[in-house]
Coordinates of C-alpha atoms in Angstrom, one line a residue:
M6 CA -7.9 -11.9 29.6
R7 CA -9.1 -8.4 29.6
P8 CA -8.0 -6.4 26.5
L9 CA -4.6 -4.7 26.7
G10 CA -4.0 -1.3 25.2
F11 CA -0.6 -0.3 23.7
I12 CA 0.8 3.2 23.9
S13 CA 4.3 4.3 22.8
N14 CA 6.4 7.4 22.3
Q15 CA 9.1 5.6 20.2
K16 CA 11.3 5.4 23.3
T17 CA 9.4 3.0 25.4
A18 CA 5.9 1.5 25.6
A19 CA 3.2 0.8 28.2
L20 CA 0.4 -1.6 28.3
V21 CA -2.9 -0.6 29.9
Q22 CA -5.5 -3.0 31.2
D23 CA -8.8 -1.4 32.2
T24 CA -7.8 1.5 34.4
S25 CA -4.3 0.2 35.2
I26 CA -0.9 0.7 33.7
V27 CA 0.3 -2.8 34.2
W28 CA 3.6 -2.8 32.2
L29 CA 6.1 0.0 31.7
P30 CA 9.9 -0.4 31.2
L31 CA 11.9 2.8 31.7
P32 CA 13.7 4.7 30.2
K33 CA 13.7 2.4 27.1
F34 CA 11.7 -0.5 25.6
D35 CA 14.3 -3.0 26.9
S36 CA 14.9 -1.4 30.3
P37 CA 13.7 -3.0 33.6
S38 CA 10.1 -2.3 34.3
V39 CA 8.7 0.1 37.0
F40 CA 5.1 -1.1 36.6
S41 CA 5.1 -4.9 36.3
R42 CA 1.7 -6.2 37.5
L43 CA 1.3 -7.9 34.1
L44 CA 3.8 -10.4 35.3
D45 CA 3.1 -10.5 39.1
E46 CA 0.2 -9.2 41.1
E47 CA 2.7 -7.5 43.4
G48 CA 4.8 -6.2 40.5
G49 CA 3.7 -2.5 40.7
E50 CA 1.0 -0.5 39.0
F51 CA -0.5 2.9 38.3
T52 CA -4.2 2.4 38.8
I53 CA -7.3 4.6 38.9
L54 CA -10.0 3.2 41.3
P55 CA -13.5 4.7 41.1
D56 CA -15.2 5.2 44.4
H57 CA -18.4 3.6 43.1
K58 CA -19.3 0.3 41.6
V59 CA -18.2 0.0 37.9
R60 CA -21.0 -1.0 35.5
E61 CA -19.0 -0.9 32.3
I62 CA -15.6 -0.1 30.9
R63 CA -15.1 1.0 27.2
Q64 CA -11.8 1.4 25.5
Y65 CA -10.8 2.8 22.1
Y66 CA -8.1 4.9 20.5
E67 CA -9.1 8.6 20.9
Y68 CA -6.1 9.6 18.7
P69 CA -3.4 7.3 17.3
L70 CA -1.5 5.8 20.3
V71 CA -3.7 7.7 22.8
L72 CA -5.9 5.2 24.6
R73 CA -9.2 6.4 26.0
T74 CA -10.9 4.5 28.8
E75 CA -14.5 5.3 29.7
V76 CA -15.5 4.0 33.1
I77 CA -19.3 4.0 33.8
T78 CA -20.1 3.8 37.5
E79 CA -23.4 3.8 39.4
K80 CA -23.0 7.5 40.2
G81 CA -21.2 8.9 37.1
S82 CA -18.4 8.4 34.7
I83 CA -14.6 8.8 34.6
T84 CA -12.7 9.2 31.3
I85 CA -9.0 8.6 31.1
S86 CA -6.7 9.4 28.2
D87 CA -3.4 7.7 28.4
L88 CA -0.3 8.9 26.5
L89 CA 3.5 8.7 26.5
P90 CA 4.7 12.1 25.5
L91 CA 7.5 12.6 22.9
G92 CA 11.0 13.0 24.2
E93 CA 10.2 12.2 27.8
T94 CA 10.3 9.3 30.2
V95 CA 6.8 10.2 31.4
V96 CA 3.3 8.8 31.5
I97 CA 0.5 11.3 31.2
R98 CA -3.1 10.3 32.3
K99 CA -5.6 13.0 31.4
V100 CA -8.7 12.5 33.6
N101 CA -12.2 13.9 33.6
A102 CA -14.2 12.6 36.5
E103 CA -17.8 13.1 37.5
V104 CA -17.2 11.1 40.7
G105 CA -14.4 10.7 43.2
F106 CA -11.7 8.1 42.8
K107 CA -8.4 6.8 44.2
V108 CA -5.0 6.5 42.6
L109 CA -2.8 3.6 43.5
F110 CA 0.7 4.6 42.5
K111 CA 3.1 1.8 43.3
P112 CA 6.3 1.8 41.3
V113 CA 9.0 -0.8 41.7
F114 CA 12.5 -1.2 40.4
R115 CA 14.4 -3.9 38.5
Y116 CA 11.3 -5.9 37.6
A117 CA 9.8 -5.6 41.1
L118 CA 13.0 -6.9 42.8
Y119 CA 13.4 -3.6 44.8
R120 CA 10.8 -1.6 46.7
P121 CA 11.4 2.1 46.6
I122 CA 12.6 4.5 49.2
I123 CA 9.8 7.2 49.4
R124 CA 10.5 10.8 49.9
N125 CA 7.4 12.9 49.6
S126 CA 6.1 12.1 46.1
R127 CA 9.4 10.7 44.9
F128 CA 10.0 6.9 44.8
I129 CA 13.7 6.2 44.7
N130 CA 15.5 3.0 43.6
P131 CA 17.4 1.8 46.8
K132 CA 20.0 0.2 44.6
G133 CA 20.6 3.0 42.1
R134 CA 20.1 6.7 41.6
D135 CA 17.0 6.6 39.4
C136 CA 13.6 7.6 40.7
I137 CA 10.0 8.1 39.7
A138 CA 7.7 10.9 40.9
F139 CA 3.9 11.1 41.1
L140 CA 2.8 14.6 40.0
H141 CA -0.6 16.1 39.3
S142 CA -2.2 19.2 37.9
Y143 CA -5.8 18.6 38.9
R144 CA -8.7 20.9 39.2
G145 CA -10.3 19.2 42.2
K146 CA -9.4 18.1 45.7
V147 CA -6.3 15.8 46.2
R148 CA -5.1 14.3 49.4
R149 CA -2.7 11.5 50.2
K150 CA -4.1 8.6 52.2
D151 CA -1.0 6.5 52.6
K152 CA 2.4 6.1 50.9
Y153 CA 1.0 4.6 47.7
L154 CA -2.6 5.9 47.7
W155 CA -4.2 9.2 46.8
K156 CA -7.8 10.3 47.1
L157 CA -9.2 12.7 44.5
S158 CA -12.6 14.3 44.2
E159 CA -14.6 14.9 41.0
G160 CA -12.7 17.2 38.7
E161 CA -10.3 17.2 35.7
G162 CA -6.6 17.5 35.0
V163 CA -3.5 15.3 34.4
L164 CA -1.8 12.7 36.6
V165 CA 1.8 12.1 35.8
A166 CA 4.4 9.4 36.4
N167 CA 7.8 11.2 35.9
Y168 CA 10.9 9.0 35.7
S169 CA 14.5 10.3 36.0
S170 CA 17.7 8.3 35.7
D171 CA 19.2 10.4 38.5
I172 CA 17.5 12.1 41.4
E173 CA 19.5 15.2 40.7
H174 CA 18.1 15.5 37.2
G175 CA 14.4 14.9 37.9
I176 CA 11.5 17.3 37.8
M177 CA 11.7 17.7 41.6
S178 CA 15.4 18.6 41.6
E179 CA 16.7 22.2 41.8
R180 CA 17.1 22.2 38.0
G181 CA 13.6 20.9 37.6
K182 CA 12.1 23.6 39.8
T183 CA 13.6 26.2 37.6
L184 CA 12.6 24.5 34.3
T185 CA 8.9 24.1 35.0
A186 CA 6.9 21.5 33.0
N187 CA 3.5 21.9 31.4
Y188 CA 2.2 18.4 30.7
E189 CA -1.0 19.5 29.1
I190 CA 1.0 21.2 26.4
S191 CA 3.2 18.1 26.0
F192 CA 0.0 16.0 25.8
D193 CA -1.5 18.2 23.0
E194 CA 1.8 18.4 21.0
T195 CA 2.2 14.6 21.1
V196 CA -1.3 14.2 19.8
K197 CA -0.5 16.5 16.9
F198 CA 2.6 14.5 16.1
W199 CA 0.7 11.2 15.8
D200 CA -2.1 12.9 14.0
S201 CA 0.4 14.2 11.4
F202 CA 1.0 10.8 9.9
D203 CA -1.1 10.7 6.7
I204 CA -2.5 7.2 6.6
K205 CA -4.1 6.3 3.3
E206 CA -7.1 4.6 4.7
A207 CA -8.0 1.1 3.7
E208 CA -11.3 0.6 1.8
K209 CA -12.0 -2.4 4.0
F210 CA -10.9 -3.4 7.5
R211 CA -10.1 0.3 8.2
E212 CA -9.8 0.1 12.0
L213 CA -7.6 -3.0 11.8
F214 CA -5.4 -1.4 9.2
K215 CA -5.0 1.8 11.2
A216 CA -4.2 0.1 14.4
S217 CA -1.7 -2.1 12.6
V218 CA 0.1 0.9 11.0
F219 CA 0.4 2.7 14.3
T220 CA 1.6 -0.5 16.0
L221 CA 4.5 -0.6 13.5
L222 CA 5.2 3.1 14.0
G223 CA 5.1 2.6 17.8
S224 CA 7.6 -0.2 17.6
I225 CA 10.4 2.0 16.3
Y226 CA 13.0 3.2 18.7
S227 CA 13.4 6.8 17.5
S228 CA 17.0 7.2 18.7
S229 CA 18.3 4.5 16.3
G230 CA 15.6 3.4 13.9
G231 CA 15.6 -0.1 15.4
S232 CA 12.2 -1.8 15.7
I233 CA 11.2 -4.1 18.5
A234 CA 9.5 -7.5 17.9
A235 CA 7.1 -6.8 20.8
P236 CA 7.0 -4.5 23.8
T237 CA 6.7 -7.3 26.4
T238 CA 8.6 -10.2 27.8
S239 CA 7.4 -13.6 29.0
L240 CA 3.8 -13.5 28.1
P241 CA 3.3 -17.2 27.6
E242 CA 2.4 -19.2 24.5
V243 CA 0.3 -21.3 26.9
E244 CA -0.8 -20.1 30.3
G245 CA 1.1 -21.9 33.0
G246 CA 3.7 -23.1 30.6
S247 CA 7.4 -22.3 30.2
R248 CA 7.5 -21.0 26.5
N249 CA 8.1 -17.5 27.8
W250 CA 10.5 -15.2 25.9
D251 CA 11.7 -11.6 25.8
Y252 CA 10.9 -9.9 22.5
R253 CA 12.0 -6.4 23.3
F254 CA 14.9 -6.6 20.8
T255 CA 15.5 -5.9 17.1
W256 CA 15.3 -9.1 15.2
V257 CA 16.6 -8.8 11.7
R258 CA 13.7 -11.0 10.4
D259 CA 11.0 -9.2 12.3
S260 CA 12.3 -5.7 11.5
S261 CA 12.6 -6.5 7.8
I262 CA 9.0 -7.6 7.7
T263 CA 8.0 -4.4 9.6
A264 CA 9.9 -2.3 7.1
I265 CA 8.0 -3.9 4.2
G266 CA 4.7 -3.3 6.0
L267 CA 5.5 0.4 6.4
L268 CA 6.6 0.6 2.7
D269 CA 3.3 -1.0 1.6
A270 CA 1.4 1.5 3.8
G271 CA 3.2 4.4 2.0
F272 CA 5.6 5.2 4.9
V273 CA 8.8 5.3 2.9
V274 CA 10.9 7.4 5.3
E275 CA 10.0 5.1 8.3
G276 CA 10.6 1.9 6.3
R277 CA 14.0 3.2 5.1
R278 CA 14.9 4.2 8.7
I279 CA 14.6 0.6 9.8
I280 CA 16.5 -0.6 6.7
N281 CA 19.3 1.9 7.4
F282 CA 19.5 0.7 11.0
L283 CA 19.8 -2.9 9.8
F284 CA 22.5 -1.9 7.2
S285 CA 24.5 -0.5 10.1
L286 CA 24.7 -3.9 11.8
I287 CA 26.3 -5.7 8.8
N288 CA 29.9 -6.8 9.4
F289 CA 32.4 -7.9 6.7
S290 CA 34.5 -10.4 8.7
S291 CA 31.8 -13.2 9.1
K292 CA 28.1 -13.8 8.6
P293 CA 26.7 -10.4 7.6
F294 CA 24.2 -10.4 10.5
Y295 CA 26.3 -12.1 13.1
F296 CA 23.4 -12.3 15.5
P297 CA 19.8 -12.9 14.6
L298 CA 18.8 -10.1 17.1
Y299 CA 20.4 -7.0 18.5
T300 CA 19.5 -4.5 21.1
I301 CA 17.4 -1.5 20.0
E302 CA 20.6 0.5 19.9
G303 CA 22.4 -2.0 17.6
T304 CA 24.7 -3.5 20.2
I305 CA 25.4 -7.2 21.1
P306 CA 22.3 -8.7 22.8
P307 CA 22.5 -9.5 26.5
P308 CA 22.4 -13.1 27.9
E309 CA 19.1 -14.7 28.8
V310 CA 18.4 -14.8 32.5
K311 CA 15.5 -15.9 34.6
L312 CA 13.7 -13.6 37.1
N313 CA 12.7 -16.2 39.7
W314 CA 11.2 -13.7 42.1
L315 CA 8.3 -13.0 39.7
S316 CA 5.3 -15.4 39.6
G317 CA 4.8 -14.8 35.9
Y318 CA 1.6 -14.1 33.9
K319 CA -1.1 -16.3 35.6
G320 CA 1.7 -18.4 37.1
S321 CA 3.6 -18.9 33.9
K322 CA 7.2 -19.3 34.9
P323 CA 10.0 -18.6 34.3
V324 CA 10.0 -14.9 33.5
R325 CA 12.9 -14.3 31.2
V326 CA 14.9 -11.2 30.1
G327 CA 17.4 -11.4 27.3
N328 CA 16.9 -14.0 24.7
A329 CA 19.1 -17.1 24.1
A330 CA 18.2 -17.1 20.4
S331 CA 21.1 -14.6 20.1
K332 CA 23.4 -17.7 20.4
Q333 CA 21.8 -19.4 17.4
I334 CA 22.7 -19.4 13.7
Q335 CA 19.7 -18.4 11.7
L336 CA 20.3 -18.5 7.9
D337 CA 17.0 -17.0 6.7
V338 CA 17.5 -13.5 8.1
E339 CA 19.7 -12.2 5.2
G340 CA 16.9 -13.2 2.8
F341 CA 14.3 -11.3 4.8
F342 CA 16.5 -8.2 4.9
V343 CA 17.4 -8.3 1.2
S344 CA 13.7 -8.6 0.5
A345 CA 13.0 -5.4 2.4
V346 CA 15.8 -3.6 0.5
Y347 CA 14.4 -4.8 -2.8
K348 CA 10.9 -3.7 -1.8
Y349 CA 12.3 -0.2 -1.0
Y350 CA 14.0 -0.1 -4.4
Q351 CA 10.9 -1.3 -6.2
N352 CA 8.9 1.5 -4.5
T353 CA 11.3 4.3 -4.9
R354 CA 13.9 3.4 -7.7
D355 CA 16.4 5.1 -5.4
E356 CA 19.6 4.0 -7.2
V357 CA 21.7 6.4 -5.1
F358 CA 20.8 4.6 -1.9
L359 CA 21.2 1.2 -3.5
R360 CA 24.7 2.0 -4.9
D361 CA 25.8 3.5 -1.5
Q362 CA 25.0 0.1 0.1
F363 CA 25.9 -2.2 -2.7
D364 CA 29.2 -3.4 -1.1
K365 CA 27.1 -4.7 1.9
L366 CA 24.5 -6.3 -0.4
S367 CA 27.4 -8.0 -2.3
H368 CA 28.9 -9.2 0.9
I369 CA 25.6 -10.8 1.8
A370 CA 25.4 -12.6 -1.5
D371 CA 29.0 -13.7 -1.4
W372 CA 28.7 -15.1 2.1
V373 CA 25.5 -17.0 1.3
S374 CA 27.1 -18.4 -1.8
R375 CA 29.9 -19.8 0.3
N376 CA 27.9 -21.0 3.3
W377 CA 24.5 -22.2 2.2
T378 CA 25.4 -25.8 3.1
L379 CA 25.5 -24.9 6.9
R380 CA 22.8 -26.1 9.2
D381 CA 20.8 -23.6 11.4
S382 CA 18.1 -23.2 14.0
G383 CA 15.5 -22.0 11.5
I384 CA 12.8 -19.3 11.5
W385 CA 11.2 -20.7 14.7
E386 CA 14.5 -20.6 16.6
D387 CA 14.4 -24.3 17.6
R388 CA 16.7 -24.9 20.5
G389 CA 17.2 -28.5 19.6
E390 CA 19.6 -29.9 17.0
P391 CA 20.5 -27.6 14.0
R392 CA 19.1 -28.9 10.7
H393 CA 18.9 -28.1 7.0
Y394 CA 15.6 -26.3 7.3
T395 CA 13.8 -25.9 3.9
H396 CA 12.6 -22.4 4.6
S397 CA 16.1 -21.2 5.6
K398 CA 17.5 -22.6 2.3
M399 CA 14.7 -20.9 0.4
M400 CA 15.4 -17.5 2.0
M401 CA 19.1 -17.9 1.2
W402 CA 18.2 -18.5 -2.4
I403 CA 16.0 -15.4 -2.3
A404 CA 18.9 -13.3 -0.9
L405 CA 21.0 -14.4 -3.9
D406 CA 18.2 -13.8 -6.4
K407 CA 17.3 -10.3 -5.2
V408 CA 20.8 -9.1 -4.8
G409 CA 21.4 -10.4 -8.4
K410 CA 18.4 -8.4 -9.6
M411 CA 19.6 -5.2 -7.9
A412 CA 23.1 -5.7 -9.3
T413 CA 21.5 -5.9 -12.8
A414 CA 19.5 -2.8 -12.2
L415 CA 22.7 -0.9 -11.3
G416 CA 24.5 -2.3 -14.4
E417 CA 26.7 -4.5 -12.2
T418 CA 27.5 -8.2 -12.8
D419 CA 25.2 -10.7 -11.3
R420 CA 27.9 -13.1 -10.3
W421 CA 25.7 -15.3 -8.1
S422 CA 23.7 -17.2 -10.7
E423 CA 25.7 -20.4 -10.5
S424 CA 25.4 -20.5 -6.7
R425 CA 21.6 -19.9 -7.0
E426 CA 21.2 -22.8 -9.4
K427 CA 23.2 -25.1 -7.2
L428 CA 21.2 -24.1 -4.1
R429 CA 17.8 -24.4 -5.9
E430 CA 18.8 -27.9 -7.3
W431 CA 19.8 -28.9 -3.7
I432 CA 16.5 -27.8 -2.3
L433 CA 14.4 -29.6 -4.9
T434 CA 16.5 -32.8 -4.5
N435 CA 16.7 -32.9 -0.7
C436 CA 13.7 -31.0 0.6
V437 CA 10.9 -32.6 -1.4
K438 CA 9.1 -35.8 -0.6
D439 CA 5.9 -37.3 -2.0
G440 CA 5.5 -34.3 -4.3
H441 CA 5.6 -31.6 -1.7
F442 CA 8.1 -29.6 0.3
I443 CA 9.0 -30.9 3.7
R444 CA 10.1 -29.2 6.9
Y445 CA 13.8 -30.0 6.6
A446 CA 16.1 -31.9 4.3
D447 CA 16.0 -35.7 4.6
G448 CA 13.3 -35.5 7.3
E449 CA 10.0 -37.3 7.6
N450 CA 6.9 -36.5 5.5
E451 CA 6.3 -33.4 7.7
V452 CA 5.4 -29.8 6.6
D453 CA 6.0 -26.5 8.3
A454 CA 3.8 -23.4 7.8
S455 CA 6.9 -21.3 7.1
L456 CA 6.7 -22.9 3.6
L457 CA 3.7 -20.7 3.0
S458 CA 6.1 -17.8 2.5
A459 CA 7.8 -19.5 -0.5
P460 CA 5.6 -17.8 -3.2
I461 CA 5.2 -14.6 -1.2
Y462 CA 8.9 -14.0 -1.3
G463 CA 9.4 -15.3 -4.8
F464 CA 11.0 -18.7 -4.5
I465 CA 8.2 -20.5 -6.4
S466 CA 5.1 -19.6 -8.3
V467 CA 1.9 -19.9 -6.2
D468 CA 0.3 -22.2 -8.7
D469 CA 3.2 -24.5 -9.2
P470 CA 2.1 -28.1 -8.5
L471 CA 4.9 -28.5 -6.0
F472 CA 3.7 -25.6 -3.9
T473 CA -0.1 -26.4 -4.3
A474 CA 0.6 -29.9 -3.0
T475 CA 2.5 -28.4 -0.1
L476 CA -0.4 -26.0 0.6
D477 CA -2.8 -28.9 0.5
K478 CA -0.8 -30.8 3.1
I479 CA -0.5 -27.7 5.3
E480 CA -4.3 -27.2 5.1
K481 CA -5.0 -30.8 6.1
E482 CA -2.4 -31.0 9.0
L483 CA -1.9 -27.5 10.4
V484 CA -5.0 -25.3 9.6
I485 CA -7.8 -25.1 12.1
D486 CA -11.4 -24.2 11.0
G487 CA -10.0 -23.0 7.7
V488 CA -8.6 -19.9 9.3
F489 CA -5.8 -20.3 11.9
V490 CA -2.5 -22.0 11.2
K491 CA -0.1 -23.8 13.5
R492 CA 3.6 -23.4 12.7
Y493 CA 4.2 -27.2 13.0
K494 CA 2.9 -30.2 15.0
K495 CA 5.7 -30.2 17.5
D496 CA 9.2 -29.1 18.3
F497 CA 12.0 -29.7 20.9
M498 CA 9.6 -28.6 23.7
G499 CA 6.7 -30.8 22.6
E500 CA 3.4 -30.1 21.0
A501 CA 2.7 -26.7 19.4
K502 CA -0.6 -26.1 21.1
Y503 CA -1.9 -22.9 19.6
P504 CA -2.0 -21.4 16.0
F505 CA 0.5 -18.8 15.1
L506 CA -0.8 -15.5 13.6
L507 CA 2.1 -14.7 11.3
T508 CA 1.5 -18.0 9.4
T509 CA -2.2 -17.4 9.5
V510 CA -1.8 -14.1 7.7
W511 CA 0.6 -15.8 5.3
L512 CA -2.1 -18.3 4.4
A513 CA -4.4 -15.4 3.6
R514 CA -1.8 -13.9 1.4
V515 CA -1.4 -17.2 -0.5
Y516 CA -5.1 -17.4 -1.0
L517 CA -5.1 -13.9 -2.3
M518 CA -2.3 -14.7 -4.8
L519 CA -4.4 -17.7 -5.9
G520 CA -7.3 -15.5 -6.5
E521 CA -9.3 -17.1 -3.7
V522 CA -10.3 -13.6 -2.3
S523 CA -13.2 -14.9 -0.2
K524 CA -10.9 -17.2 1.8
A525 CA -8.4 -14.4 2.4
E526 CA -11.2 -12.1 3.5
R527 CA -12.6 -14.7 5.8
I528 CA -9.3 -14.8 7.7
L529 CA -9.2 -11.0 7.9
E530 CA -12.8 -10.9 9.1
K531 CA -12.0 -13.4 11.9
L532 CA -8.9 -11.5 12.9
E533 CA -10.8 -8.3 12.9
K534 CA -13.5 -9.8 15.1
V535 CA -11.2 -11.4 17.7
S536 CA -9.0 -8.3 18.0
S537 CA -11.9 -5.8 18.5
P538 CA -12.2 -3.2 20.0
L539 CA -8.6 -2.2 20.0
Y540 CA -7.5 -4.3 17.0
L541 CA -4.3 -5.4 18.5
M542 CA -3.0 -9.0 18.2
G543 CA -0.5 -11.3 20.0
E544 CA 1.8 -13.9 18.6
H545 CA -0.6 -16.9 19.0
I546 CA -4.3 -17.4 19.5
D547 CA -6.4 -19.8 21.5
P548 CA -9.1 -20.4 18.9
V549 CA -11.6 -21.8 21.5
R550 CA -11.5 -18.8 23.8
G551 CA -10.7 -16.4 21.1
E552 CA -7.8 -15.0 23.2
F553 CA -4.3 -14.1 22.2
T554 CA -1.3 -15.7 23.8
G555 CA 2.4 -14.9 23.7
N556 CA 4.0 -11.4 23.7
F557 CA 1.7 -8.5 22.8
P558 CA 1.2 -6.8 20.5
Q559 CA 3.3 -8.9 18.1
V560 CA 4.6 -6.4 15.5
F561 CA 5.3 -8.6 12.5
V562 CA 1.7 -9.9 12.6
H563 CA 0.5 -6.3 12.2
A564 CA 3.1 -5.7 9.5
E565 CA 1.8 -8.7 7.5
I566 CA -1.8 -7.6 8.0
V567 CA -0.9 -4.2 6.5
S568 CA 0.7 -5.8 3.5
L569 CA -2.3 -8.2 3.1
I570 CA -4.8 -5.4 3.1
K571 CA -2.9 -3.2 0.7
N572 CA -2.3 -6.2 -1.6
A573 CA -6.0 -7.0 -1.5
E574 CA -6.8 -3.4 -2.5
G575 CA -4.3 -3.5 -5.3
R576 CA -5.8 -6.6 -6.7
A577 CA -9.3 -5.2 -6.4
N578 CA -8.3 -2.0 -8.2
G579 CA -6.6 -3.9 -11.0

């Protein structure tokens, strides 16, 4: 597939393919899309079409989260700079054209279910009050050819998609006519905002590191501090298959990994914002994180439904919105969250913050102590029978361990030591076979790549013979070409066809911990190569074609890349 560019204003995100905006939910990350061509050829788009034959298209990030597309035609070039401005439900496309071009502006509503009512340059939802307008401030000739198509001469200026939740509030309302908008100023001020983030550049893999950091920053919903797992829905694990899920939610696990990545990159304020948001979700009446995922505003997640009118990405049906994983019990998430809090404390020694939240941390440890014997759906959200997944038990132990360490740091009693020892003994008795960890208790002699996280999070030493035997079996059964790692061989839906990039980066982190730096760098070099020129990555990869599959970009992959690169630098610098 042609590369996809990602832009965000921390309210929503768009994906750009060549000269087309092919995905844009409005007004928020998890809203219905108005441009949906990514999931259906008739799903709506905002496309710039040069009048002459295209020879080459180049794309790169002109500024952070500002995508520049250079279109070289037989008669001249067109440059397009795409940006989502801060505080607005607007797309700005700054264009400098040496040749004429057309603009196909074809918005739709409710994921392309409803075609718009068109009044001049406004496109109105026939089943609602929201609308989107096509606006331009262009130094050149502009004329409309039909209801969705405009013809523009050579020139320069901005083309704008302006969304309003109500036709009486939009830019073309009476109010909007009084409060005029200058989109070129908005463009420039948003560039300044993204440029203001002081990234401590990596010594190696600089472009990959920078793109990863801004993917993390672009995943944050600024109104709450929640972080999405990915900005898309239903991009398939396998083209034509049915493993198609909606990731536009805040997963406790993913967000905790994202917070750690930001903390490793030096973004303490942003990492703490995510942690604060997650703290706000903890309840005292039951499991601390009652759901494994929440909306970006922190509310109960919606049900999973199928959008049967959409053909899906390259025929991959069904297209889903909402995520049924919200109905599962996932026991690892508290361990991931506590690890993020512990990382924040290690980096800042902020005892005031820790003490303010200690009742919630204690509740997590108390609940885990009482409930670690439960079965769950595991990190991979298996929709089959709940089991005693080894990784989940390890993360529960890590929750107890790190809350205990923070209690000691505050001069409080670590009252969970007995539960920790019982849980650890249970894991070593029930989750080990033939000298290595297995996927779940009392299972077959099968491993799972989630076990790679055991030394990363502190359950076991990386050079412990029990772990090295586990690593050896993972390398033999799940690693492809010494680089890419499958999660497991199969699950309730059958074979796991493609490697998973989170576990691939975990393998690199394990190699780094073992001092096998060249192996870790080989993985990074491969990821850098396949993600060039935009350095964005999906959830899975087809190693034969070198193409990403699954939702895109996958935020926790980028978070782990940030941590890997910073850890490698720390090791190199002693």
